[in-house]
Amino acid sequence: MSKGQSPLDLAIVGNTLQVHPSSISSDHSSQEQSLLEPYARFRSQPFDALQELGLHVTGTGWRSYDKIIGRDIFYPGFSDNMKAMVMRQEKLRLRISELAQKRVEVEIHEGLLGPKGLEGEEQEHRTRRLARRRQIEAELHEVAEGWTDKMICKMDSKVFIRGAYYFATQLLTRAYHQGIHVSSQEVLQLRAVAEKAAVKKQSMIFLPCHRSHVDYVSLQLVCYRLGLALPTVVAGDNLNFPVIGPFLQHAGAMWIRRSFGDDQLYTTLVQSYLDTLLQEGYNVECFVEGGRSRTGKLLQPKFGILSFLLDGVLSGRVEDALVVPVSTQYDKVIEVDSYISELLGQPKPKEDLFQFLSASNVLSLKLGRVDVRFHEPWSMRGFIDQQRTRLVRSPSIESMYDAALKRKILTTLGYKVLKEINDVSVVMPTALVGTVLLTLRGRGVGKSELVRRVNWLSERVRAQGGRVAHFAESTTEIVIDKALTVLGPKLVGRVEGLPEETFYAEDRFQLSFYRNMTIHLFVSQALVCAALYTKGKLGGGPESQRMSYTELPTYVLFLSQLFRAEFIYPTESLRETLDSTLQGLEQDGVLITFRNNVVSNEIEFVELHPDERASGRENFDFYCFLIWPFIEASWLGVVSLFMLVAPQHYADNEAWLEFKTVQDRAQLLGKTLYHQGDLSYFEAVNKEALKNSFTRAEDEGIITVTRSRDAKVSPRVKLDFEWMPSRDSDGKLVADGKLWDLCERISQSRREGKNRRDGTTVRTRVLGLADLVGRDLFDDAVVDAEGQASKVRRRRSIQTRAQL
């Protein structure tokens, strides 16, 4: 890791951001500064701690939070003013009137308000209906007011937010003892844009990635410290529990339901509140992924709240707003232990942020630092206009209300934000170490080799346009030592008593969370190398391990479609991405291409570079190791579909099975295959990967899933007839047909293992296990069906006796 110059000195004096030019570094990645340092502790430094607390309570200097950039917030009566503005929204008033009218029409149809449409209808009926409609409107208005009061953030007290900032900083810096770091260049740019937006009364929409509950806190603290108006944070009401819920609401959280269902009034109310915020120039924050990522990489975008924000500008109700993609990275994520439990099928614990923040084991941890990075803000209106020009030949305001067109713009918006989050993300030392440990063939690695590979990986990250966290003048050895300390012995083991310090991956599953923080930079390289591996695993000399250029794009496309729910791909075409990836790998001496110089100088075939072969193909293996766990998970997902083949003794060959139970049994099958040696990676059994695999199977028509509007009724699943495997005369599943062909195609790029070299044995064992788990599934379904039928019979019997 190269030594750079000192980071850009950044200080906030009062409410003025000052930069000391003498310390500006030419290396962009080194322009970092710790924005949040730990406070004095009451136990060890009581007088200093009391002094700091006093400065916050009295609002001394920048702590006063008086002259902020943006709309005025934290004043008495803020909540009442906001509620009044929301209730005055025309969209909300029209919805209330529409719902009231519909209810009146229902009551007319039921004969409760007199006949409708009769000649000479009496004035009395009209008066009654009008009075009834006004009554319903008043009731709906009262309901909407109550919901609004529970929903909106309540920024009513400046004294409160000063104390909240101090309290949150104390908690966060106890866990993340190195504080919050930012790019000085980015925050200077952010403040400059915020000042211009404030003049125009435009909102800034912060769209961060979501890996931890700390995300809520870190961005608020950064904005407070920079003197920016705090954003209103869109949060699920599952976090709105006693003590912590009101605290967060008064610090900037707005509470929404996790699901709106068909509630038209509530949906309109959320839209009206967000419209109000954007119309009045208040900043907003929401997580584009929806929930927290349990795997370390970005999730696919969720379009719920994003759709509301887009619709406000698209409809013209909001003139414009500025979008700010934000990346928040951690040396170590506090919740990873619970994430792994969830991914392995344990029930998700009920959200309890108070216990999360106050647990003594969390507050005493030394988890390193938090890095927050901001992409350059851009105009939502400008983005919409650009998409309109691209998607509509003859742009018109009416055309923008076309539902299909709006979906395209919304989808592009979601993936654009995710790409830009990845663009500004910083790779932390723990991610570098975790990635290296999980991409080595050996059981462990010596300290010198670990340093060499971390240096190599850092260079690769930068070559891909990524950023590596800057640690001033620290050497690679020092940075690695810090990373090992943060990861701890539960994740990285150390072998004692050897001539050289030797480390190994103790908990590969947890380390995969940190490896996944780097994988977005190398997805294209990993797909190409995995495709070429399909030839290399067959053995033979170099010529027999090469791949034709016509085969390569086909298999790369197959893999990329396989993982479309796992990764955020480049926006260029497959051919453009493939050509640029091959060029880079050839420059790095990993692969070599052979061209037809006689005809068109086009690439004929690709093979491993001689230098890479001579060096033990360590870099080629690196890229393969990145993607192999995902290939394993996809293979397991398809193999588990054999569980949906009904046993011979089962009467209904097309029975519906409970979807959640099928997914749970797929995990059980995966764990069995792992422990018996037919699955190389334990992380392949994780719930999210299997969920993505089943979603892909549904999209491609391999399985059919029925879902009820009633949330209490579980979805049911069955295998499509065209994909149904056959059985032999003994009733055993046959390794043939479309489903097995798909398994085999995925298996071509799986990491070779000693057990899998005997194909017949593996087929028999794997399909036998899938059939065994499947039989239990169908037996349970029969018991469940009989139990339901028994309940129905008992209920009918009780009704009959009651009638008699």
Coordinates of N, CA and C in Angstrom, one line a residue, residues 405-509:
L405 N -43.6 3.7 -19.3 CA -42.5 4.6 -19.5 C -41.9 5.0 -18.1
K406 N -42.9 5.2 -17.2 CA -42.4 5.6 -15.8 C -41.6 4.4 -15.2
R407 N -42.1 3.2 -15.4 CA -41.3 2.1 -14.9 C -39.9 2.0 -15.4
K408 N -39.8 2.3 -16.7 CA -38.4 2.3 -17.3 C -37.5 3.4 -16.6
I409 N -38.1 4.6 -16.5 CA -37.3 5.7 -15.8 C -37.0 5.3 -14.4
L410 N -38.0 4.7 -13.7 CA -37.7 4.4 -12.3 C -36.7 3.3 -12.2
T411 N -36.7 2.3 -13.1 CA -35.7 1.2 -13.0 C -34.3 1.8 -13.3
T412 N -34.2 2.7 -14.3 CA -32.9 3.3 -14.7 C -32.4 4.1 -13.5
L413 N -33.3 4.8 -12.8 CA -32.9 5.6 -11.7 C -32.4 4.8 -10.6
G414 N -33.0 3.6 -10.2 CA -32.6 2.8 -9.2 C -31.2 2.2 -9.4
Y415 N -30.9 1.7 -10.7 CA -29.6 1.1 -11.0 C -28.6 2.2 -11.2
K416 N -28.9 3.4 -11.6 CA -28.0 4.5 -11.7 C -27.4 4.8 -10.3
V417 N -28.3 4.9 -9.3 CA -27.9 5.3 -8.0 C -27.0 4.2 -7.4
L418 N -27.4 2.9 -7.6 CA -26.5 1.8 -7.1 C -25.2 1.8 -7.7
K419 N -25.1 2.1 -9.0 CA -23.8 2.1 -9.7 C -22.9 3.2 -9.1
E420 N -23.6 4.4 -8.9 CA -22.8 5.5 -8.4 C -22.4 5.3 -6.9
I421 N -23.2 4.6 -6.1 CA -22.8 4.2 -4.8 C -21.5 3.3 -4.9
N422 N -21.5 2.4 -5.8 CA -20.3 1.5 -5.9 C -19.1 2.4 -6.4
D423 N -19.4 3.4 -7.3 CA -18.3 4.2 -7.8 C -17.6 4.9 -6.7
V424 N -18.3 5.4 -5.7 CA -17.6 6.2 -4.6 C -17.3 5.3 -3.4
S425 N -17.6 4.0 -3.4 CA -17.3 3.2 -2.2 C -15.9 3.0 -2.0
V426 N -15.5 3.0 -0.7 CA -14.1 2.8 -0.3 C -13.9 1.4 0.2
V427 N -12.9 0.7 -0.3 CA -12.6 -0.7 0.1 C -11.8 -0.6 1.4
M428 N -12.3 -1.1 2.5 CA -11.7 -1.0 3.8 C -10.6 -2.1 3.9
P429 N -9.6 -1.9 4.9 CA -8.6 -2.9 5.1 C -9.1 -4.3 5.4
T430 N -10.2 -4.4 6.2 CA -10.8 -5.7 6.5 C -11.3 -6.4 5.3
A431 N -11.9 -5.6 4.3 CA -12.3 -6.2 3.1 C -11.2 -6.7 2.3
L432 N -10.0 -6.0 2.3 CA -8.9 -6.5 1.6 C -8.3 -7.8 2.1
V433 N -8.2 -7.8 3.5 CA -7.7 -9.0 4.1 C -8.7 -10.2 4.0
G434 N -10.0 -9.9 4.2 CA -10.9 -11.0 4.0 C -11.0 -11.6 2.6
T435 N -10.9 -10.7 1.6 CA -10.9 -11.1 0.2 C -9.6 -12.0 -0.1
V436 N -8.5 -11.6 0.4 CA -7.3 -12.3 0.1 C -7.3 -13.7 0.8
L437 N -7.8 -13.8 2.0 CA -7.9 -15.1 2.7 C -8.8 -16.0 2.1
L438 N -9.9 -15.5 1.4 CA -10.9 -16.4 0.8 C -10.6 -16.7 -0.7
T439 N -9.5 -16.2 -1.2 CA -9.1 -16.4 -2.6 C -7.8 -17.1 -2.8
L440 N -7.3 -17.8 -1.7 CA -6.1 -18.5 -1.8 C -6.4 -20.0 -1.8
R441 N -5.6 -20.8 -2.5 CA -5.8 -22.2 -2.5 C -5.3 -22.9 -1.3
G442 N -4.3 -22.3 -0.6 CA -3.7 -23.0 0.5 C -4.6 -22.9 1.8
R443 N -4.2 -23.7 2.8 CA -5.0 -23.7 4.0 C -4.8 -22.4 4.8
G444 N -3.6 -21.8 4.7 CA -3.3 -20.5 5.4 C -2.3 -19.7 4.6
V445 N -1.9 -18.6 5.2 CA -1.0 -17.7 4.4 C 0.0 -17.1 5.4
G446 N 1.3 -17.0 5.1 CA 2.2 -16.3 5.9 C 2.1 -14.8 5.8
K447 N 2.6 -14.1 6.8 CA 2.5 -12.6 6.9 C 3.0 -11.9 5.6
S448 N 4.2 -12.4 5.2 CA 4.8 -11.7 4.0 C 4.0 -11.9 2.8
E449 N 3.4 -13.1 2.6 CA 2.6 -13.4 1.4 C 1.3 -12.6 1.5
L450 N 0.7 -12.5 2.7 CA -0.5 -11.7 3.0 C -0.3 -10.3 2.6
V451 N 0.9 -9.7 3.0 CA 1.2 -8.3 2.6 C 1.3 -8.2 1.1
R452 N 2.0 -9.1 0.4 CA 2.1 -9.1 -1.0 C 0.8 -9.1 -1.7
R453 N -0.1 -10.0 -1.3 CA -1.4 -10.1 -2.0 C -2.3 -8.9 -1.7
V454 N -2.2 -8.4 -0.5 CA -3.0 -7.2 -0.2 C -2.5 -6.0 -1.0
N455 N -1.2 -5.9 -1.2 CA -0.7 -4.8 -2.1 C -1.2 -5.0 -3.5
W456 N -1.1 -6.3 -4.0 CA -1.6 -6.6 -5.3 C -3.1 -6.2 -5.5
L457 N -3.9 -6.6 -4.5 CA -5.3 -6.4 -4.6 C -5.6 -4.9 -4.5
S458 N -4.9 -4.2 -3.7 CA -5.1 -2.7 -3.6 C -4.8 -2.1 -5.0
E459 N -3.8 -2.5 -5.7 CA -3.5 -2.0 -7.0 C -4.6 -2.4 -8.0
R460 N -5.1 -3.6 -7.9 CA -6.2 -4.0 -8.8 C -7.5 -3.1 -8.5
V461 N -7.7 -2.9 -7.3 CA -8.9 -2.0 -6.9 C -8.8 -0.7 -7.6
R462 N -7.6 0.0 -7.4 CA -7.4 1.3 -8.0 C -7.4 1.2 -9.6
A463 N -6.9 0.1 -10.1 CA -6.9 0.0 -11.6 C -8.3 -0.1 -12.1
Q464 N -9.2 -0.6 -11.3 CA -10.7 -0.7 -11.7 C -11.4 0.6 -11.4
G465 N -10.7 1.6 -10.9 CA -11.4 2.8 -10.6 C -12.0 2.9 -9.2
G466 N -11.6 1.9 -8.4 CA -12.1 1.9 -7.0 C -11.2 2.7 -6.1
R467 N -11.6 2.8 -4.9 CA -10.8 3.5 -3.9 C -10.5 2.6 -2.7
V468 N -9.3 2.8 -2.2 CA -8.8 2.1 -1.0 C -8.7 3.1 0.1
A469 N -9.2 2.7 1.3 CA -9.2 3.5 2.5 C -7.8 4.0 2.7
H470 N -7.6 5.3 3.0 CA -6.3 5.9 3.2 C -6.0 5.9 4.7
F471 N -4.8 5.5 5.0 CA -4.3 5.5 6.4 C -3.0 6.3 6.6
A472 N -3.0 7.5 6.0 CA -1.9 8.5 6.2 C -0.6 7.8 5.8
E473 N 0.4 7.8 6.7 CA 1.7 7.2 6.4 C 1.9 5.8 6.8
S474 N 0.8 5.1 7.2 CA 0.9 3.8 7.7 C 1.4 2.8 6.6
T475 N 2.2 1.9 6.9 CA 2.7 0.9 6.0 C 1.6 -0.2 5.8
T476 N 1.7 -1.0 4.8 CA 0.8 -2.1 4.6 C 0.7 -3.1 5.8
E477 N 1.9 -3.3 6.4 CA 1.9 -4.2 7.5 C 1.1 -3.7 8.7
I478 N 1.2 -2.4 8.9 CA 0.5 -1.8 10.0 C -1.0 -1.8 9.8
V479 N -1.4 -1.5 8.5 CA -2.8 -1.5 8.2 C -3.4 -2.9 8.3
I480 N -2.6 -3.9 7.9 CA -3.1 -5.3 8.0 C -3.2 -5.7 9.5
D481 N -2.3 -5.3 10.3 CA -2.4 -5.6 11.7 C -3.6 -5.0 12.3
K482 N -4.0 -3.7 11.9 CA -5.2 -3.1 12.4 C -6.4 -3.9 11.9
A483 N -6.4 -4.3 10.7 CA -7.5 -5.1 10.1 C -7.7 -6.4 10.9
L484 N -6.6 -7.1 11.2 CA -6.7 -8.4 11.9 C -7.2 -8.2 13.3
T485 N -6.8 -7.1 13.9 CA -7.3 -6.8 15.3 C -8.8 -6.6 15.2
V486 N -9.3 -5.8 14.2 CA -10.7 -5.5 14.1 C -11.5 -6.8 13.8
L487 N -11.0 -7.6 12.9 CA -11.7 -8.9 12.5 C -11.7 -9.8 13.7
G488 N -10.6 -9.9 14.5 CA -10.5 -10.7 15.7 C -10.3 -12.2 15.4
P489 N -10.0 -13.0 16.4 CA -9.6 -14.4 16.2 C -10.8 -15.2 15.8
K490 N -12.0 -14.7 16.0 CA -13.2 -15.5 15.6 C -13.3 -15.6 14.1
L491 N -12.8 -14.6 13.4 CA -12.9 -14.6 11.9 C -11.6 -15.1 11.3
V492 N -10.4 -14.6 11.9 CA -9.1 -14.9 11.3 C -8.3 -15.6 12.4
G493 N -7.9 -16.9 12.1 CA -7.1 -17.6 13.1 C -5.6 -17.4 12.8
R494 N -4.8 -17.6 13.9 CA -3.4 -17.4 13.8 C -2.7 -18.7 14.3
V495 N -1.8 -19.2 13.6 CA -1.1 -20.5 14.0 C 0.1 -20.1 14.8
E496 N 0.2 -20.5 16.0 CA 1.3 -20.1 16.9 C 2.5 -21.1 16.7
G497 N 3.6 -20.6 17.1 CA 4.8 -21.5 17.2 C 5.5 -21.8 15.8
L498 N 5.2 -21.0 14.8 CA 5.8 -21.3 13.5 C 6.8 -20.2 13.2
P499 N 7.8 -20.5 12.3 CA 8.9 -19.5 12.0 C 8.3 -18.2 11.5
E500 N 7.2 -18.2 10.8 CA 6.6 -17.0 10.3 C 5.1 -16.9 10.8
E501 N 4.6 -15.8 11.1 CA 3.2 -15.6 11.4 C 2.4 -16.1 10.3
T502 N 1.4 -17.0 10.6 CA 0.6 -17.6 9.6 C -0.9 -17.5 10.0
F503 N -1.7 -17.1 9.0 CA -3.1 -16.8 9.3 C -4.0 -17.6 8.4
Y504 N -5.2 -17.9 8.8 CA -6.1 -18.7 8.0 C -7.5 -18.2 8.3
A505 N -8.4 -18.5 7.4 CA -9.8 -18.1 7.6 C -10.5 -19.0 8.6
E506 N -10.8 -18.4 9.8 CA -11.5 -19.2 10.8 C -13.0 -19.4 10.5
D507 N -13.6 -18.3 10.2 CA -15.0 -18.3 9.9 C -15.2 -17.7 8.5
R508 N -15.2 -18.6 7.5 CA -15.3 -18.3 6.1 C -16.6 -17.6 5.8
F509 N -17.7 -18.0 6.4 CA -19.0 -17.5 6.1 C -19.0 -16.0 6.5

